[in-house]
Coordinates of C-alpha atoms in Angstrom, one line a residue:
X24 CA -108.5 -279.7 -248.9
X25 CA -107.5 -276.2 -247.7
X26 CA -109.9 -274.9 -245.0
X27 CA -109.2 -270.9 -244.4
X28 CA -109.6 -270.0 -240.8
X29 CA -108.5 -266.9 -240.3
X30 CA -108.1 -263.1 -242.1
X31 CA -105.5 -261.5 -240.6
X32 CA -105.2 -257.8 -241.3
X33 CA -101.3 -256.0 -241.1
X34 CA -102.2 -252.8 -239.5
X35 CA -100.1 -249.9 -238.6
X36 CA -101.1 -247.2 -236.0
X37 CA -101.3 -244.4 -239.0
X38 CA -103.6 -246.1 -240.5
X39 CA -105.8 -248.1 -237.7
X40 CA -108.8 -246.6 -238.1
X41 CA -108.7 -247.9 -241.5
X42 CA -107.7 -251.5 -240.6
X43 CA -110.7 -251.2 -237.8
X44 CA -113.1 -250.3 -240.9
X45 CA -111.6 -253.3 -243.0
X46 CA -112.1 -255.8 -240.8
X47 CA -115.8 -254.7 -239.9
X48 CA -116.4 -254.9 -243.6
X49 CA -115.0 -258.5 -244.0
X50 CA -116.7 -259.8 -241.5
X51 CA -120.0 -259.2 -243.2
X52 CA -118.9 -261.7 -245.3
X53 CA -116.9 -264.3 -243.2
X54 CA -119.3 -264.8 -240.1
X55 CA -121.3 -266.9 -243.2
X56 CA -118.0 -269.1 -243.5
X57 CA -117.4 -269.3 -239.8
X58 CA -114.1 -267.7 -240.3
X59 CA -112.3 -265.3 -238.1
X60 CA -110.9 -261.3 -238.6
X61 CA -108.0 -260.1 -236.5
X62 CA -105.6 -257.1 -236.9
X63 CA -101.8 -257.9 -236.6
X64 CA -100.4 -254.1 -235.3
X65 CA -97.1 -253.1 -236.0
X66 CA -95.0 -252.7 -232.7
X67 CA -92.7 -250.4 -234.1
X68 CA -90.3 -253.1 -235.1
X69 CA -90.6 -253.3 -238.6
X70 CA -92.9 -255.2 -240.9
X71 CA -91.0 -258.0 -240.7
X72 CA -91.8 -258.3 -237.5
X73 CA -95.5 -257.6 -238.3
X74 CA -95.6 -259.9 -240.4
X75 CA -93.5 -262.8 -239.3
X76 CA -96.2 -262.5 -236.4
X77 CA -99.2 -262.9 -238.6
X78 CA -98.0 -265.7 -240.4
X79 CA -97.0 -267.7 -236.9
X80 CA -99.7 -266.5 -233.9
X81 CA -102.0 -268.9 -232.8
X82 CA -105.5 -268.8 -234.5
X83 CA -109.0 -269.8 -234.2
X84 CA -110.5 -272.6 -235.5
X85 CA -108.9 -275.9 -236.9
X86 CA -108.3 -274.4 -240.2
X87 CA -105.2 -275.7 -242.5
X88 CA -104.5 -272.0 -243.7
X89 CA -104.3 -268.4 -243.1
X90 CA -105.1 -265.1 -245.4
X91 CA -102.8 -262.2 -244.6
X92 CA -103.6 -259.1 -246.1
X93 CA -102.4 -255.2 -245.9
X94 CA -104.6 -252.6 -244.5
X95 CA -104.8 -250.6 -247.4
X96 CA -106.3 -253.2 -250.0
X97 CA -110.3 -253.6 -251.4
X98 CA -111.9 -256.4 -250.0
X99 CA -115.5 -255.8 -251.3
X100 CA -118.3 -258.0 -249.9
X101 CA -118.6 -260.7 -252.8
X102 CA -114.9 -261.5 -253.2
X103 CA -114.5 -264.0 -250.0
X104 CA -117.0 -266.3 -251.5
X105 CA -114.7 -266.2 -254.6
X106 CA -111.5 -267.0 -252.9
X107 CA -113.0 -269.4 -251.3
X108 CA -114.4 -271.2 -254.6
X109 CA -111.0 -271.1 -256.1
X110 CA -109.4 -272.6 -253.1
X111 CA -111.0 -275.2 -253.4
X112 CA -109.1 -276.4 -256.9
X113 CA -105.8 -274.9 -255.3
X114 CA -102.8 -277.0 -254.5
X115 CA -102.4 -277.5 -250.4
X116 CA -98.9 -277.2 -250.4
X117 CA -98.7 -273.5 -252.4
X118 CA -98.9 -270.3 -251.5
X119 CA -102.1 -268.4 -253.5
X120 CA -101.6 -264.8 -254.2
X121 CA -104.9 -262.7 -255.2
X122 CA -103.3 -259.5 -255.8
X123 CA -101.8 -258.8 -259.1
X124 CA -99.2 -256.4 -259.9
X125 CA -99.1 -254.1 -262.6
X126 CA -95.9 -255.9 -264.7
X127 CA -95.2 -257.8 -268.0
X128 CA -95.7 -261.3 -266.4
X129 CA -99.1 -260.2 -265.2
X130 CA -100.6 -258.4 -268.2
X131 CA -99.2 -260.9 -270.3
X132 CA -100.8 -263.8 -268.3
X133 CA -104.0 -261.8 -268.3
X134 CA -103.7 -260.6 -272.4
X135 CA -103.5 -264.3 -273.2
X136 CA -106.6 -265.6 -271.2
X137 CA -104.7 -268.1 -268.9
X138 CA -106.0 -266.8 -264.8
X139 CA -102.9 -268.5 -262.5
X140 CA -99.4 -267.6 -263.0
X141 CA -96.6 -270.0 -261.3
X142 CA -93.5 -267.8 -260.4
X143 CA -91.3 -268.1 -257.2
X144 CA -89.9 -264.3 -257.9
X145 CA -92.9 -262.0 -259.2
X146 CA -95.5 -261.4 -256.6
X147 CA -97.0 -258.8 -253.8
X148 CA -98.0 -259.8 -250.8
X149 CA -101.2 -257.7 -250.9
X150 CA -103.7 -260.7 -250.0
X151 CA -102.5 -264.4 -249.8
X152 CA -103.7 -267.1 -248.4
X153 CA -100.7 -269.4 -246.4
X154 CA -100.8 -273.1 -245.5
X155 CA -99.8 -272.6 -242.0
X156 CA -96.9 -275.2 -241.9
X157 CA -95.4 -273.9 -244.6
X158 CA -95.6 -270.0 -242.8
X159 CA -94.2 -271.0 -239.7
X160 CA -91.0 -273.0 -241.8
X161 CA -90.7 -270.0 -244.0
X162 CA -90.3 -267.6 -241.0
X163 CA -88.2 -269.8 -239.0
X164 CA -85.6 -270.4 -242.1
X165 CA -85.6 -266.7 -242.9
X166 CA -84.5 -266.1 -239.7
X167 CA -81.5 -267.9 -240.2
X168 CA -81.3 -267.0 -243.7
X169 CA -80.6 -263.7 -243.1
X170 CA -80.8 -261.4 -239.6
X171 CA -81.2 -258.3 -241.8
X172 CA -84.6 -256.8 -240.2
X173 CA -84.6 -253.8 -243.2
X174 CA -85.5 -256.9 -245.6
X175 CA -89.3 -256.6 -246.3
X176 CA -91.8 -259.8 -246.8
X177 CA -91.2 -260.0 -250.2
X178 CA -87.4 -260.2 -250.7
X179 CA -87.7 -262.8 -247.8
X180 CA -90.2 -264.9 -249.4
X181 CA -88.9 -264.8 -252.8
X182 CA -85.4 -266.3 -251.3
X183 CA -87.2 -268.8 -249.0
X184 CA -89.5 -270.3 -252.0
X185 CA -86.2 -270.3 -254.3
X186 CA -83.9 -272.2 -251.7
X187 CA -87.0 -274.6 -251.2
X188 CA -88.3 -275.2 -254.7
X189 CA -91.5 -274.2 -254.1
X190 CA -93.8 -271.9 -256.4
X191 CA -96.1 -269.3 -255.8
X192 CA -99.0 -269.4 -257.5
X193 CA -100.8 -266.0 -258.0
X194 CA -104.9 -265.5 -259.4
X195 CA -105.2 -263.6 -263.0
X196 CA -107.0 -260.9 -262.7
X197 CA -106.8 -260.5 -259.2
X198 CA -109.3 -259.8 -257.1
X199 CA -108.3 -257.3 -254.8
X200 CA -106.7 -253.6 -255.5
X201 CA -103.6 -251.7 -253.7
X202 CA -105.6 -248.3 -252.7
X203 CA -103.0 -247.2 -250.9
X204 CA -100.0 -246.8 -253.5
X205 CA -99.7 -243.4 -252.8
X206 CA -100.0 -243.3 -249.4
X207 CA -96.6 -245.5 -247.9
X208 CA -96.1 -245.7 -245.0
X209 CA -92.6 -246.5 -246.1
X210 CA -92.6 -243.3 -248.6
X211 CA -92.2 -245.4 -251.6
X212 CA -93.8 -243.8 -254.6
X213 CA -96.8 -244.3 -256.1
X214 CA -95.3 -245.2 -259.6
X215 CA -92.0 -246.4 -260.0
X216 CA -90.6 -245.9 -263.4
X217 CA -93.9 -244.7 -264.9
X218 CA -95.5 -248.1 -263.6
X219 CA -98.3 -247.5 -261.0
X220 CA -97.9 -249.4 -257.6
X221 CA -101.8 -250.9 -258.4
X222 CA -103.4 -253.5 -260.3
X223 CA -104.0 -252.5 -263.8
X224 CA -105.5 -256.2 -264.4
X225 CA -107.6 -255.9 -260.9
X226 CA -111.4 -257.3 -261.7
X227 CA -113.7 -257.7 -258.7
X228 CA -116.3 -259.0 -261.3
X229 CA -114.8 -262.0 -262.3
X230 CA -117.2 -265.0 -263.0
X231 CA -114.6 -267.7 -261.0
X232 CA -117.4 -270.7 -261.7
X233 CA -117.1 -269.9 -265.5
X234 CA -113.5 -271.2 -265.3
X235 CA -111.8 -274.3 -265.4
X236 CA -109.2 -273.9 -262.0
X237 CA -108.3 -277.7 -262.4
X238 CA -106.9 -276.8 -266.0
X239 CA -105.4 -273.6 -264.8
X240 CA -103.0 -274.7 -261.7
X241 CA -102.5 -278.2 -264.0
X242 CA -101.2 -275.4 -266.8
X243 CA -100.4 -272.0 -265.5
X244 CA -98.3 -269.5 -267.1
X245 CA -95.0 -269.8 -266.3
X246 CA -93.5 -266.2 -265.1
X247 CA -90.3 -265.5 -266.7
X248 CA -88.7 -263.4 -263.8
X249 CA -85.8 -265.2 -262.2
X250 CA -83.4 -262.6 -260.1
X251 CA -81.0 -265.0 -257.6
X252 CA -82.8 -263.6 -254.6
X253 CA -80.9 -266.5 -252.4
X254 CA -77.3 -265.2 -253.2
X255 CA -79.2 -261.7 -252.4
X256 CA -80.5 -262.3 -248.9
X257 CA -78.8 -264.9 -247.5
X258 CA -75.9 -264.5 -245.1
X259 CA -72.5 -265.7 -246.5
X260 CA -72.0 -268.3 -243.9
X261 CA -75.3 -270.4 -244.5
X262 CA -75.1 -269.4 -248.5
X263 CA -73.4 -272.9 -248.8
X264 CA -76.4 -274.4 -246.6
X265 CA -78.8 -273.2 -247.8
X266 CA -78.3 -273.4 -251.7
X267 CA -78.9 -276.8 -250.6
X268 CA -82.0 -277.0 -250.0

């Protein structure tokens, strides 16, 4: 059974007094859960670096995972008690997204009624919850995978759970909204090719005890996405290797 431990918060110093005011404002909800709130800062190495951290320090507690989650996302009072419903149908061994981004897969998943989408290609890393084995492989492998520190979470992850054969398995609607699309801290834009970098599906609202989650990881909707993101990332002398996974 997963047992979240910890919220960890990716914070950079432009925006810390926001990530200070995030974590006050989940920890009026996970005191009740006994579960911890700490801010990862960026030490001006990257978000890989960041990251990798966040997904590897040493937490409180004897928890089997970890959330991670930007500094520029919604975490509004009610939604940990959901997440934490819903993890409690979730497979162990997966990754669990709660952020859903504004694509085909996504409103398709949503448009049809189905609430988990299995994809190893076709997330954001907004606000996920990590079994903490699995983090600490998936950083050490990437490392080797690739030394590239310009390659964000994503493109990382997406090659890891492709050379592993793992999927990803991300909640429809999601429950938590990208505020901060227009405000990068890498200068992206906030739309890219007239789609916004938010959650068009995004519902805080959702009634998670009026669904069937057994049914829903047992049958999720399969995302059609499937770029080689291996052959992308990883260096040409362990491509060999590690298409063997």
């Amino acid at each position: 059974m997963i047992k979240l431990s910890e919220i960890i918060i990716l914070n950079v110093p432009k925006r810390e007094r926001e990530g200070k005011y995030l974590k006050k404002l989940i920890e009026t909800s996970s005191k009740e859960f006994g579960i911890n709130v700490s801010i990862s800062m960026d030490r001006g190495l990257g978000l890989w670096d960041n990251y990798s951290h966040a997904l590897t320090k040493d937490i409180k507690g004897q928890g089997t995972h970890r959330m991670v989650i930007h500094d520029d996302v919604t975490f509004d009072r009610n939604i940990l008690s959901k997440i934490l419903y819903i993890l409690n149908f979730a497979p162990e061994q997966n990754i669990i997204s709660f952020y859903n981004p504004t694509n085909g897969d996504y409103t398709d998943c949503f448009a049809k009624g189905k609430h988990v989408i299995s994809t190893r290609t076709n997330f954001w890393l907004q606000a996920s919850v990590y079994p903490n084995e699995l983090a600490k492989d998936f950083v050490e492998t990437s490392n080797k995978m690739t030394d590239d520190q310009s390659r964000y979470d994503d493109s990382r992850l997406k090659a890891y759970l492709q050379a592993k054969g793992i999927d990803l398995y991300a909640i429809v609607p999601g429950l938590i909204q990208h505020f901060g699309a227009y405000r990068s801290t890498f200068k992206n834009p906030g739309s890219v090719g007239g789609i916004q970098r938010n959650s068009s599906t995004y519902d805080n609202q959702l009634d998670v005890k009026s669904i069937d989650w057994d049914r829903e990881f047992k049958e999720p909707y399969l995302a059609k996405s499937s770029k080689d993101w291996v052959k992308e990332i990883v260096n040409k002398e362990f491509l060999d290797e590690y298409k063997k996974l």
